[in-house]
mmCIF file of C-alpha atoms and ligand atoms in Angstrom:
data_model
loop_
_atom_site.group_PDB
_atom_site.id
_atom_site.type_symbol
_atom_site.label_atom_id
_atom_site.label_comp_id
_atom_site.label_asym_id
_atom_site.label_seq_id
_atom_site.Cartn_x
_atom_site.Cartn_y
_atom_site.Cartn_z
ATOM 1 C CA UNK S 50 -15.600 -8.786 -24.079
ATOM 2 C CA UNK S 51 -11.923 -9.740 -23.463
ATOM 3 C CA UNK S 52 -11.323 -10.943 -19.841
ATOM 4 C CA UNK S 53 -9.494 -8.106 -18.005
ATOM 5 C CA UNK S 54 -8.024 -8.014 -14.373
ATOM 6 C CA UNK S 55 -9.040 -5.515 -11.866
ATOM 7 C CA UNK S 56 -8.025 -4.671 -8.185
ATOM 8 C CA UNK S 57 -11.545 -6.005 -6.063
ATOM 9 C CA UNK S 58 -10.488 -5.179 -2.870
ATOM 10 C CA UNK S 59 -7.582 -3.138 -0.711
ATOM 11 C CA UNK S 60 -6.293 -3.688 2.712
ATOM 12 C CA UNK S 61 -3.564 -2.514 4.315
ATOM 13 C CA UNK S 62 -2.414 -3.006 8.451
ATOM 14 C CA UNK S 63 0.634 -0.990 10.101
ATOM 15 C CA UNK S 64 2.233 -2.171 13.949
ATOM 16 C CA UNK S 65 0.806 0.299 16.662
ATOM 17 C CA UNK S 66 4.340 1.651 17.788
ATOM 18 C CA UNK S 67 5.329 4.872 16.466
ATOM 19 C CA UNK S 68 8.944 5.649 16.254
ATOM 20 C CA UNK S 69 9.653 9.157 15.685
ATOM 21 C CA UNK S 70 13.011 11.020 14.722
ATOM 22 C CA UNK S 71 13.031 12.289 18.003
ATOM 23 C CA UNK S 72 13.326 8.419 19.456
ATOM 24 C CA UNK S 73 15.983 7.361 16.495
ATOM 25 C CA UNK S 74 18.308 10.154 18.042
ATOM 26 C CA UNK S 75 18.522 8.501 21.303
ATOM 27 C CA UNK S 76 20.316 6.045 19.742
ATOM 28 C CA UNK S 77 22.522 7.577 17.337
ATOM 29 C CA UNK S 78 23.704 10.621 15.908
ATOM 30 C CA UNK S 79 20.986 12.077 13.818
ATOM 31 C CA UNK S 80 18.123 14.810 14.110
ATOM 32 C CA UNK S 81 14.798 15.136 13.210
ATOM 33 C CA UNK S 82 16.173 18.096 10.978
ATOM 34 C CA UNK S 83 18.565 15.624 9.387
ATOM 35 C CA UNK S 84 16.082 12.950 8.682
ATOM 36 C CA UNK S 85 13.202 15.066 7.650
ATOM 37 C CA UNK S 86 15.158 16.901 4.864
ATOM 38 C CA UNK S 87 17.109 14.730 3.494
ATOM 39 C CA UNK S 88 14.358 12.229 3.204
ATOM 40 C CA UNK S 89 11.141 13.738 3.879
ATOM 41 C CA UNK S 90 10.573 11.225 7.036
ATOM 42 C CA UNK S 91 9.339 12.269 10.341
ATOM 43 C CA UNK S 92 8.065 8.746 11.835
ATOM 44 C CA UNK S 93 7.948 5.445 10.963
ATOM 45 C CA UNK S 94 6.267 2.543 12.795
ATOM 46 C CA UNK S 95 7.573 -0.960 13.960
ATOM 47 C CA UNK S 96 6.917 -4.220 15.855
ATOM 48 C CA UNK S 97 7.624 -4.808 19.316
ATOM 49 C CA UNK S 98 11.064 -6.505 19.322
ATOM 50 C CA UNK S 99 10.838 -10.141 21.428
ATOM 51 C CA UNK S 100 13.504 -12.434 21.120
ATOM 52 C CA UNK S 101 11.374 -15.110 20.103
ATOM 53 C CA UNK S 102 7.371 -15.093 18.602
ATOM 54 C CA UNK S 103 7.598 -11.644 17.655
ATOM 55 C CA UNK S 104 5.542 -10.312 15.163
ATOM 56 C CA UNK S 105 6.461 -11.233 11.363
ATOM 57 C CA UNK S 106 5.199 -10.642 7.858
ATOM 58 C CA UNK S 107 2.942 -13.174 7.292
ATOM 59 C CA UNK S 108 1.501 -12.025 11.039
ATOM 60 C CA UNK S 109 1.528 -8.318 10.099
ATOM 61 C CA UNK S 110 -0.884 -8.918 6.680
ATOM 62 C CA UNK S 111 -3.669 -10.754 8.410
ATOM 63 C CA UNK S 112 -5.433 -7.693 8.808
ATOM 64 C CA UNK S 113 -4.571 -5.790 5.582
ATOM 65 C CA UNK S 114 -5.637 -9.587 3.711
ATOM 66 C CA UNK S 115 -8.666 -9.527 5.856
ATOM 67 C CA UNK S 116 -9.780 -5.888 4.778
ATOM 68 C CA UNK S 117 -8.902 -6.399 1.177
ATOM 69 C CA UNK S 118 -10.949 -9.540 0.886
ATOM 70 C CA UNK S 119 -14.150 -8.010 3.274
ATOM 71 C CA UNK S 120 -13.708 -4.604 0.646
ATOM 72 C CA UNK S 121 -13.840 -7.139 -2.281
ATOM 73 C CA UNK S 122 -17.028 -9.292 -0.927
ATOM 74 C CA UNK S 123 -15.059 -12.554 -0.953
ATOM 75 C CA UNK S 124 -14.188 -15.153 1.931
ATOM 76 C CA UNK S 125 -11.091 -16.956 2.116
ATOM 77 C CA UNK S 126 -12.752 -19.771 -0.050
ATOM 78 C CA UNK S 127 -12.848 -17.839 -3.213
ATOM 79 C CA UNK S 128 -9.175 -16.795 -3.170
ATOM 80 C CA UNK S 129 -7.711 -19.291 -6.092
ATOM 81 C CA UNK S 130 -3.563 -18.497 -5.530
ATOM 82 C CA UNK S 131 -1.854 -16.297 -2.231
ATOM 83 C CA UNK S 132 1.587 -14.289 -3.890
ATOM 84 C CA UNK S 133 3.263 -13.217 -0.744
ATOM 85 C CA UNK S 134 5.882 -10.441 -1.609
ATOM 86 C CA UNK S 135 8.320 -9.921 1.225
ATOM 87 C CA UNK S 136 12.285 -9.090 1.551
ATOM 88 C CA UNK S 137 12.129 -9.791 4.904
ATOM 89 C CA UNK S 138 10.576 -13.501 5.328
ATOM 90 C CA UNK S 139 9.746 -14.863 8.155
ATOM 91 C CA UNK S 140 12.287 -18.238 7.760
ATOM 92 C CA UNK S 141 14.398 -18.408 5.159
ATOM 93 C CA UNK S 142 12.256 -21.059 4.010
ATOM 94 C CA UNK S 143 9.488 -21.697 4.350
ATOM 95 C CA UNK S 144 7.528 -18.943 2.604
ATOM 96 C CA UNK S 145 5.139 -15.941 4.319
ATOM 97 C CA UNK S 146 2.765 -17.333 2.350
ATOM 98 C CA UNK S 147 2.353 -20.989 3.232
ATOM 99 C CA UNK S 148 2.744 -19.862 6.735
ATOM 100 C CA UNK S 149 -0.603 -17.285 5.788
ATOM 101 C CA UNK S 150 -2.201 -20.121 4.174
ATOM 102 C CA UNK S 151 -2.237 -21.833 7.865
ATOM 103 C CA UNK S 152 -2.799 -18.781 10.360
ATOM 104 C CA UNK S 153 -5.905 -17.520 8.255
ATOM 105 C CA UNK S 154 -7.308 -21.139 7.532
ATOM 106 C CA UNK S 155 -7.181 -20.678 4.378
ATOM 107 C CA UNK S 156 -8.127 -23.638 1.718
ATOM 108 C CA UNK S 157 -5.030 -25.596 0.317
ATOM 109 C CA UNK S 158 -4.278 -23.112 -2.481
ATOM 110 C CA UNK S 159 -1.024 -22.449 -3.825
ATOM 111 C CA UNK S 160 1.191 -20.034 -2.347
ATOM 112 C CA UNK S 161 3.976 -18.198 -3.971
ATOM 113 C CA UNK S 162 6.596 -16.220 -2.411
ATOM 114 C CA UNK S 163 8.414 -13.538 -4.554
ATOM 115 C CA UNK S 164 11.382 -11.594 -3.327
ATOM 116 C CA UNK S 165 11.480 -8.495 -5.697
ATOM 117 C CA UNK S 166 12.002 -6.242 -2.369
ATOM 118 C CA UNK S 167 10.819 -2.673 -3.517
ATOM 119 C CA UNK S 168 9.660 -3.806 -6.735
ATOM 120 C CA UNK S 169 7.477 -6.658 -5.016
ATOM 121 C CA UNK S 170 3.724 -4.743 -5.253
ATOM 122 C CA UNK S 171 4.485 -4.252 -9.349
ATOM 123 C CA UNK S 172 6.273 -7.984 -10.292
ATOM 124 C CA UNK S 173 3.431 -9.259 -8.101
ATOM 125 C CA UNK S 174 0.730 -7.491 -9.677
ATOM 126 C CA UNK S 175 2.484 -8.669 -12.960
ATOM 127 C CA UNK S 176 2.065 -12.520 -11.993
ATOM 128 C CA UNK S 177 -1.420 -12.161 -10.733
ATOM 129 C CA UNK S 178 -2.180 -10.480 -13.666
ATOM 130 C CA UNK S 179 -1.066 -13.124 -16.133
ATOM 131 C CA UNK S 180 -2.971 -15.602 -14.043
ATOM 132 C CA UNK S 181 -6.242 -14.057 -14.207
ATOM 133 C CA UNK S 182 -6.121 -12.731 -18.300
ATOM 134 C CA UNK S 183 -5.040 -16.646 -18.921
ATOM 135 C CA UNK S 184 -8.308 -18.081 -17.306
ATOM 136 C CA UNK S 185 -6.305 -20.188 -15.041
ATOM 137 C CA UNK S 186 -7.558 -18.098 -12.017
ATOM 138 C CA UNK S 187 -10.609 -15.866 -10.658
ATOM 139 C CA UNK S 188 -9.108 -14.297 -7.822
ATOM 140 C CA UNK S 189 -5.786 -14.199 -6.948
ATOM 141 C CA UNK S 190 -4.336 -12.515 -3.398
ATOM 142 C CA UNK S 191 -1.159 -10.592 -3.335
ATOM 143 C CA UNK S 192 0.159 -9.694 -0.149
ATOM 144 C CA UNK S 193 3.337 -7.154 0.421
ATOM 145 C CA UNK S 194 4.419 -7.456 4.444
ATOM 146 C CA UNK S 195 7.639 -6.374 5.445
ATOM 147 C CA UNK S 196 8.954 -6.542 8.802
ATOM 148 C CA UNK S 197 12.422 -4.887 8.419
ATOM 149 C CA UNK S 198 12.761 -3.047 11.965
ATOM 150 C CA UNK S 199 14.317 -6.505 13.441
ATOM 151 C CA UNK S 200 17.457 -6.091 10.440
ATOM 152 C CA UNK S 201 17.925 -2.440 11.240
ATOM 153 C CA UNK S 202 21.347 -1.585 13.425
ATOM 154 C CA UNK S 203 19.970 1.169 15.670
ATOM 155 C CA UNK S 204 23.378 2.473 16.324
ATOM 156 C CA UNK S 205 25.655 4.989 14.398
ATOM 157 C CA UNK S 206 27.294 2.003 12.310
ATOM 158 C CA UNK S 207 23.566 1.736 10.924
ATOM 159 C CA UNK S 208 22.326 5.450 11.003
ATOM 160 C CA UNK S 209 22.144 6.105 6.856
ATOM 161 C CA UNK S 210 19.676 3.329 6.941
ATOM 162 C CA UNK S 211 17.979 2.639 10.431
ATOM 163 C CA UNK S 212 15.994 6.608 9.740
ATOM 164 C CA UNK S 213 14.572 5.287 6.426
ATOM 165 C CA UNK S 214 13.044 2.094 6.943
ATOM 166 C CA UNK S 215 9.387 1.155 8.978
ATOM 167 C CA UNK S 216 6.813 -1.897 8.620
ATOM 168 C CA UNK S 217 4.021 -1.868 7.228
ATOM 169 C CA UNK S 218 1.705 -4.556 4.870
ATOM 170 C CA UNK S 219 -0.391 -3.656 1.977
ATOM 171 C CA UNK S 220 -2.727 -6.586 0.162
ATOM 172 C CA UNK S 221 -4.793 -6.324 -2.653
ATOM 173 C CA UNK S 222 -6.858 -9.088 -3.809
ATOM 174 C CA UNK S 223 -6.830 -9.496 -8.227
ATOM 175 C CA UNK S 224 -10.013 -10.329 -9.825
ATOM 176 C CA UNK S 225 -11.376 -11.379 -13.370
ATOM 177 C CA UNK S 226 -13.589 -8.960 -14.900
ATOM 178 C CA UNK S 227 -15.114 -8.349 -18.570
ATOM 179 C CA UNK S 228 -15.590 -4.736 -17.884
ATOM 180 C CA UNK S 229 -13.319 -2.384 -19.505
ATOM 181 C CA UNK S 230 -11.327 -1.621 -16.457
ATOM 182 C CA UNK S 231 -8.408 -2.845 -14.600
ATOM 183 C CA UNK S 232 -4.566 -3.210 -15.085
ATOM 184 C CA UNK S 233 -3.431 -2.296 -18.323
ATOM 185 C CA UNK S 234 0.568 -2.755 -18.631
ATOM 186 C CA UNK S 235 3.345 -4.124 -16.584
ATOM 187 C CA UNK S 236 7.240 -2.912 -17.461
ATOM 188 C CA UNK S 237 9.797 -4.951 -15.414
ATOM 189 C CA UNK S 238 13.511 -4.132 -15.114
ATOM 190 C CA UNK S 239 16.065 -5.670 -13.221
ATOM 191 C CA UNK S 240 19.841 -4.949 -13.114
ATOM 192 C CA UNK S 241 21.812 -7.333 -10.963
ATOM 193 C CA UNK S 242 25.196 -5.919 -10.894
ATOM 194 C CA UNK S 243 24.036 -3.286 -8.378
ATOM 195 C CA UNK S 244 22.763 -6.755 -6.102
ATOM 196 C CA UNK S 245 25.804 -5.016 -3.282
ATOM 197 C CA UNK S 246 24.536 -1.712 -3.366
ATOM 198 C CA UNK S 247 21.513 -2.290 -1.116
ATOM 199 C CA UNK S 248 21.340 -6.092 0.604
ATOM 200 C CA UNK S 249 21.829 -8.314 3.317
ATOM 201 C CA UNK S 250 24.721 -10.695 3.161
ATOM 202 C CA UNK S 251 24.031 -13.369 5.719
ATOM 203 C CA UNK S 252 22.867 -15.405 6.560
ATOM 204 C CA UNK S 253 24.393 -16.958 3.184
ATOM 205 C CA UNK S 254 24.533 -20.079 1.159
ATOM 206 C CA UNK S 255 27.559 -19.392 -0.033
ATOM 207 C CA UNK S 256 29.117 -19.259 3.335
ATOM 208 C CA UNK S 257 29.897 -22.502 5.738
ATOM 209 C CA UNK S 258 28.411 -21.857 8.514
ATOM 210 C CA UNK S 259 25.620 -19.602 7.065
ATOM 211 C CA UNK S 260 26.303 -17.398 9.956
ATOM 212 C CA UNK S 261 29.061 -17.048 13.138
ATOM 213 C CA UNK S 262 29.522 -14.816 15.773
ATOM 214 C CA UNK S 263 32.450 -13.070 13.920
ATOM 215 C CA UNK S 264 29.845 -11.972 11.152
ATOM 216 C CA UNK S 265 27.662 -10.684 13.637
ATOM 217 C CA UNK S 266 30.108 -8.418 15.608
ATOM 218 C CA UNK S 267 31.084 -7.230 12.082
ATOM 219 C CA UNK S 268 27.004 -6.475 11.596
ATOM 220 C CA UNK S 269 26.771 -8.321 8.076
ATOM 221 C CA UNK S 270 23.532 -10.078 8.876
ATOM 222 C CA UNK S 271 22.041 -6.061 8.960
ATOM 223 C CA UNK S 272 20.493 -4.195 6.068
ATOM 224 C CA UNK S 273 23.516 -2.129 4.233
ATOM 225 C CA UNK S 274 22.816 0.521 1.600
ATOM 226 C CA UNK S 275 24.666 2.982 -0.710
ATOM 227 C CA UNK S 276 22.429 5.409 -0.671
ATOM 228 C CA UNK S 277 23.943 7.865 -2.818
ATOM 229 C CA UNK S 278 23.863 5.059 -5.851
ATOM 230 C CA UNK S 279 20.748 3.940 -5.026
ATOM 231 C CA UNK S 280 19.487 7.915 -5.147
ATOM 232 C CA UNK S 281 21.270 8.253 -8.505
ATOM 233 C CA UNK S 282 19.881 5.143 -10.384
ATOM 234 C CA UNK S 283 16.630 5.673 -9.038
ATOM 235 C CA UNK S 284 16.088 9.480 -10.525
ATOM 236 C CA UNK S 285 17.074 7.741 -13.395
ATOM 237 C CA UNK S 286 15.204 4.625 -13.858
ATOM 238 C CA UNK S 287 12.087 5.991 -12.588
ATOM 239 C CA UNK S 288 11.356 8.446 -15.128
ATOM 240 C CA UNK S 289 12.883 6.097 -17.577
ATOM 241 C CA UNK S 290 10.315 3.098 -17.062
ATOM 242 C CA UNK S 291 7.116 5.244 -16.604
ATOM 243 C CA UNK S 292 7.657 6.885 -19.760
ATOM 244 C CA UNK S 293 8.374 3.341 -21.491
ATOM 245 C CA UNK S 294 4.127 2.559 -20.209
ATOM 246 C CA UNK S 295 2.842 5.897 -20.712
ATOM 247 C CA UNK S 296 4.356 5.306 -24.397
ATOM 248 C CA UNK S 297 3.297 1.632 -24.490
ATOM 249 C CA UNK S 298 -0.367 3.048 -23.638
ATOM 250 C CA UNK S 299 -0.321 5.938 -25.783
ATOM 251 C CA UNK S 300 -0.977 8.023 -23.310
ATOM 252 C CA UNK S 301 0.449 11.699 -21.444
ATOM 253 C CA UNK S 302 1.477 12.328 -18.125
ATOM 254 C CA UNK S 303 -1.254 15.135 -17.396
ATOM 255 C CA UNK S 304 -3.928 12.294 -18.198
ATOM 256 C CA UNK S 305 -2.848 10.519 -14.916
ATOM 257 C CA UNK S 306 -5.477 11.081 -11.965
ATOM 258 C CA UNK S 307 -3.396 9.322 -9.712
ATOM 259 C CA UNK S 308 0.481 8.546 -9.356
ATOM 260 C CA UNK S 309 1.546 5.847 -6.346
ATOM 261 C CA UNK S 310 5.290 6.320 -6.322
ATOM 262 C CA UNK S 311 7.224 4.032 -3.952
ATOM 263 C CA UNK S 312 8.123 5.696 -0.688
ATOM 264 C CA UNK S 313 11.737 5.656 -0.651
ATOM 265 C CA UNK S 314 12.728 9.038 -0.324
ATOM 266 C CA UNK S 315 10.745 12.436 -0.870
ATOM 267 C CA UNK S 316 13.513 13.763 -2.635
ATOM 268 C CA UNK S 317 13.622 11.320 -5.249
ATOM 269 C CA UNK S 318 9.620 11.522 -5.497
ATOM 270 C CA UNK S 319 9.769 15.076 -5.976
ATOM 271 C CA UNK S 320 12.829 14.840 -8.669
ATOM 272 C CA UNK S 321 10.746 12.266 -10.700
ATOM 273 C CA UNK S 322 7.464 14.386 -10.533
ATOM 274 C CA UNK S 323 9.098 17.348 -11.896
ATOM 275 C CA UNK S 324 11.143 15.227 -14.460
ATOM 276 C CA UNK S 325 7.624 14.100 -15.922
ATOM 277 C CA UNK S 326 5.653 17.302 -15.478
ATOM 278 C CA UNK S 327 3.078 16.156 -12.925
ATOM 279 C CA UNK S 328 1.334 18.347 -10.876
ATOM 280 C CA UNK S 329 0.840 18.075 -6.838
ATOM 281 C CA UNK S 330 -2.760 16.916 -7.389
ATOM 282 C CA UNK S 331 -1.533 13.506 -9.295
ATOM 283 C CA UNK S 332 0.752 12.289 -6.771
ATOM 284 C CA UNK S 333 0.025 10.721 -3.785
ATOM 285 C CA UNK S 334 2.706 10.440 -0.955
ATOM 286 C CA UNK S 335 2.554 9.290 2.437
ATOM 287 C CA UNK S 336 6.356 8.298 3.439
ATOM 288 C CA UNK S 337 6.286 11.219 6.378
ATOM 289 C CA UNK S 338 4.367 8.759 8.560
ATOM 290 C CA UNK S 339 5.865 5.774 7.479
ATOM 291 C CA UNK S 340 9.327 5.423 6.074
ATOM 292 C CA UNK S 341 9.966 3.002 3.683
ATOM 293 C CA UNK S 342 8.030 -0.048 4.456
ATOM 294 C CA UNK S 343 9.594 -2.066 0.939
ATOM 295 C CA UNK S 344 7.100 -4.028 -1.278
ATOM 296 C CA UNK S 345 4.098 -2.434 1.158
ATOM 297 C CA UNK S 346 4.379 1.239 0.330
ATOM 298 C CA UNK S 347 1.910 1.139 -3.339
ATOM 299 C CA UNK S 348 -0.556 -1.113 -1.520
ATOM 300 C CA UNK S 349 -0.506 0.765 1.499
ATOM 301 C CA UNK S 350 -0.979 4.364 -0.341
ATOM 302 C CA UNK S 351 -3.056 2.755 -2.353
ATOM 303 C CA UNK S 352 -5.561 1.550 0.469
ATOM 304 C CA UNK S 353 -5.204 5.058 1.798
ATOM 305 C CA UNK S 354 -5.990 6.759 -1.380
ATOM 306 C CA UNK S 355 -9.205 4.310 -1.530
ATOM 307 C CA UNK S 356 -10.518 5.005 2.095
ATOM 308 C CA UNK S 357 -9.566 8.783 1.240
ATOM 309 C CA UNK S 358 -11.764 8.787 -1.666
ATOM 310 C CA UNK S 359 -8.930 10.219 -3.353
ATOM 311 C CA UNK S 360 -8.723 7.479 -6.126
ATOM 312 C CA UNK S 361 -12.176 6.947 -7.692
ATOM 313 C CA UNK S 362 -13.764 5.028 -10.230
ATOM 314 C CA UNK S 363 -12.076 5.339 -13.836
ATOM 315 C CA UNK S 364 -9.371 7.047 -12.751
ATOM 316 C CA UNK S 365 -5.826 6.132 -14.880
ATOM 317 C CA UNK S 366 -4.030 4.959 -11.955
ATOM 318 C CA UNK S 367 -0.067 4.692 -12.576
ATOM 319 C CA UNK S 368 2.485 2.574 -10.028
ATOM 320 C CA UNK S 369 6.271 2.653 -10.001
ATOM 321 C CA UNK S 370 8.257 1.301 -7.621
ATOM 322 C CA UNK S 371 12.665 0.897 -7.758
ATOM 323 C CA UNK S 372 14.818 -0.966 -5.448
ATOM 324 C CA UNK S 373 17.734 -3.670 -3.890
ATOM 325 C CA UNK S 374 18.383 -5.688 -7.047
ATOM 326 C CA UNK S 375 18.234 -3.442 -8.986
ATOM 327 C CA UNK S 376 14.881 -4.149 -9.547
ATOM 328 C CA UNK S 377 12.223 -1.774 -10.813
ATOM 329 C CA UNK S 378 8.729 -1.046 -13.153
ATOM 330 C CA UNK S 379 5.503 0.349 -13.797
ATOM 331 C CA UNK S 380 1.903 -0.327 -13.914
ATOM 332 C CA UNK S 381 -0.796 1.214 -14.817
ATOM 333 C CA UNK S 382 -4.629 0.747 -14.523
ATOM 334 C CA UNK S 383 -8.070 1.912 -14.890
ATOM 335 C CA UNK S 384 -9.805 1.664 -11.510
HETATM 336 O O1 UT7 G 517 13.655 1.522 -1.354
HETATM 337 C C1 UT7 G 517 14.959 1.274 -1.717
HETATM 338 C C2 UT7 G 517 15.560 2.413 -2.311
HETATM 339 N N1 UT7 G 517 16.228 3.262 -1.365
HETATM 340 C C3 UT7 G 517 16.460 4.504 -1.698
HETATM 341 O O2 UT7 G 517 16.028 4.924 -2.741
HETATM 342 C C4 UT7 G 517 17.280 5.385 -0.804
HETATM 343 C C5 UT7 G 517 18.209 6.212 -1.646
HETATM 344 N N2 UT7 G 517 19.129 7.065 -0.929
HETATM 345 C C6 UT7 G 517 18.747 8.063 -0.101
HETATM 346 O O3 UT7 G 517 17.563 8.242 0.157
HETATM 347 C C7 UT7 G 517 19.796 8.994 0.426
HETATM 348 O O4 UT7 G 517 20.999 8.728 -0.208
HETATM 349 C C8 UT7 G 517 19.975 8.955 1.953
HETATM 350 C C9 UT7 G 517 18.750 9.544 2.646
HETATM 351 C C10 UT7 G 517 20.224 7.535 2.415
HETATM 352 C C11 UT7 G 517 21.178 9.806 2.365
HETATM 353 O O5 UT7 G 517 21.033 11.131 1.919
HETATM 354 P P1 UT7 G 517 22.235 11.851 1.183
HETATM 355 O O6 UT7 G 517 21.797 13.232 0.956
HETATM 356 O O7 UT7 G 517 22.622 11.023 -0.002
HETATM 357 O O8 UT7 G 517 23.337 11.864 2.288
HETATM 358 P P2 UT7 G 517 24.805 11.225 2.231
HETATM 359 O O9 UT7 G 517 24.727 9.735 2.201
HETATM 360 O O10 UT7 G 517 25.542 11.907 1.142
HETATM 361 O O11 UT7 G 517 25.373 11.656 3.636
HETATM 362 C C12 UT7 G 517 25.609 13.013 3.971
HETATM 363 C C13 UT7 G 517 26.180 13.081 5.366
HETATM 364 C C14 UT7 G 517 27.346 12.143 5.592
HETATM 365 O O12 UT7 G 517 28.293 12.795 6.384
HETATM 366 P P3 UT7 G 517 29.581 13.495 5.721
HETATM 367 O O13 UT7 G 517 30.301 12.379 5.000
HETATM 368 O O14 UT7 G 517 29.042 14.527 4.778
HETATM 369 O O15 UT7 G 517 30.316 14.036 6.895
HETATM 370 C C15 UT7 G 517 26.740 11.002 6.373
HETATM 371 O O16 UT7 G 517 27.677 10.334 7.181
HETATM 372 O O17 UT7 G 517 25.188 12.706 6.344
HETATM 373 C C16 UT7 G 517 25.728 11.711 7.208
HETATM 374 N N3 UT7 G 517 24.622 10.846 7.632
HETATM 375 C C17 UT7 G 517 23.789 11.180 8.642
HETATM 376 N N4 UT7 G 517 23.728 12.258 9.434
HETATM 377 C C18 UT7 G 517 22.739 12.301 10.351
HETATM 378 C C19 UT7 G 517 24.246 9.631 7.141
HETATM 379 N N5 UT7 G 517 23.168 9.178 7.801
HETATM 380 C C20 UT7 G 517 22.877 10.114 8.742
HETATM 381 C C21 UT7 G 517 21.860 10.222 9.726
HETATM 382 N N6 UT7 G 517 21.833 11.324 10.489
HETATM 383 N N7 UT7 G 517 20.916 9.264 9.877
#
């Protein structure tokens, strides 16, 4: 039987503090009204903001890795490579994932950090993936953590994007299997000359010094987004790339039991459903309770659908995710 990959185990961990609309209005000019229907948002959850040892990613994951690996009957020992996807690192180097390697004890493996932002869950699934089907690996641990609440300007400068963002971290550990199950297809785009449309400037290596006090007044060390062209590309490349694996796999959108869009925006979710005829049973959403947490939002709905009992065993499972880059794709899998 040809080796296949499957997802063993699903974990996922959120910060305690709930930030509602309600709160986000006290510092800006917004509503819950606003936020809720233009985005489908009503809360969102976040660290606790210190100035120094506050919580980061590779902090937050600890215990969505620890759940995925208890769910998938394996101790730290038997994990063979950590991917840690974040766009919000802890340092700008090192990576979350050597700095996981140390805080969970965890053998000296290798640890690779990719910086796909939205797209992180699917390129990381990709590389795991590859790993495994090559023999090179058994089990391979992919962690999405992103703590983005500490980049947000909570002020009306920032107000487009400080509503849609939260953090959150998802894991999933990738194992070898010669059952016929698991991931099936990976479709990766990327499209670079929208890299201003969604980013943070600085710090920079193209600027001397990286960062000054003039570039903070002007808040270019903050997240900054175009929504409106991010919105347009992504009811476009969604669609686009799901179709290119559904075709690749020969198969129809009503035979999907379960789609895991990336939380960005209800509105676009909704758009893409329609565009591909699914009904309201396939899709799973849960961005009302937590914004857009990045690279976390598949694993995290994913974990959810799991404990739910909403995804079960067999089920053609499809993931799409789009995002700062432009990056986007698909997956899809057998569970
Ligand atoms: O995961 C990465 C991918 N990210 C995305 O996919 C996000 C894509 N974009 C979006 O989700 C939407 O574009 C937004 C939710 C960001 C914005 O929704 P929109 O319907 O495109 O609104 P808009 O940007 O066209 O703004 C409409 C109005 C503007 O005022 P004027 O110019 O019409 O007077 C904004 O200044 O809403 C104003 N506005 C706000 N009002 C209240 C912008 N942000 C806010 C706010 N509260 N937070």
């Amino acid at each position: 039987m040809k080796r296949q990959s499957f997802i063993s185990g699903v974990g996922y961990n959120l910060p305690d503090k709930i930030m509602r609309n309600e709160e986000l209005s006290n510092y800006m000019d917004t509503s819950d009204e606003w936020i809720s229907e233009r985005s489908g948002i009503k809360e969102r959850r976040v660290v606790e903001k210190l100035k120094e040892s506050g919580v980061g990613p590779a902090e937050l994951s600890i215990p969505a890795v620890q759940n995925a690996l208890d769910r998938a009957n394996l101790n730290k020992e038997d994990i063979d490579l950590i991917i840690f996807s974040t766009a919000m690192p802890d340092y700008f180097l090192p990576g979350s994932g050597c700095l996981l390697q140390e805080k969970m004890g965890f053998p000296m493996i290798g640890a690779l950090d990719i910086r796909v932002q939205c797209a992180g869950f699917i390129y990381g699934l990709s590389v795991a993936d590859q790993f495994i089907k090559s023999g090179t690996y058994d089990n391979v641990l992919l962690v999405c953590s992103e703590v983005q609440s500490t980049t947000i300007d909570y002020s009306n400068r920032g107000r487009d994007v400080a509503v849609l963002f939260g953090d959150g971290a998802g894991a999933v550990v990738v194992s070898a299997t010669s059952e016929s199950k698991g991931i099936l297809s990976h479709h990766l785009h990327s499209e670079g000359k929208y890299a201003k449309e969604l980013w943070i400037e600085t710090p920079s290596a193209q600027m001397y010094p990286r960062l000054t006090n003039e570039l903070v007044d002007e808040g270019r060390h903050h997240l900054k987004m175009n929504g409106r062209e991010v919105f347009k590309q992504a009811v476009k490349r969604f669609p686009e790339v799901i179709l290119e694996c559904l075709n690749h796999n020969n198969i129809d959108a009503e035979e999907i039991d379960l789609f895991l869009p990336h939380q960005a925006n209800i509105r676009i979710n909704n758009m893409v459903q329609k565009k591909l005829g699914l009904r309201d049973d396939q899709v799973f959403n849960n961005i009302q309770k937590y914004g857009n947490t990045t690279s976390a939002t598949i694993p995290i709905l994913l974990g959810e659908a799991y404990e739910s009992g909403r995804i079960k065993e067999g089920n053609l499972v499809l993931m799409a995710a789009f995002g700062s880059g432009f990056t986007w794709g698909a997956s899809l899998m057998r569970w």
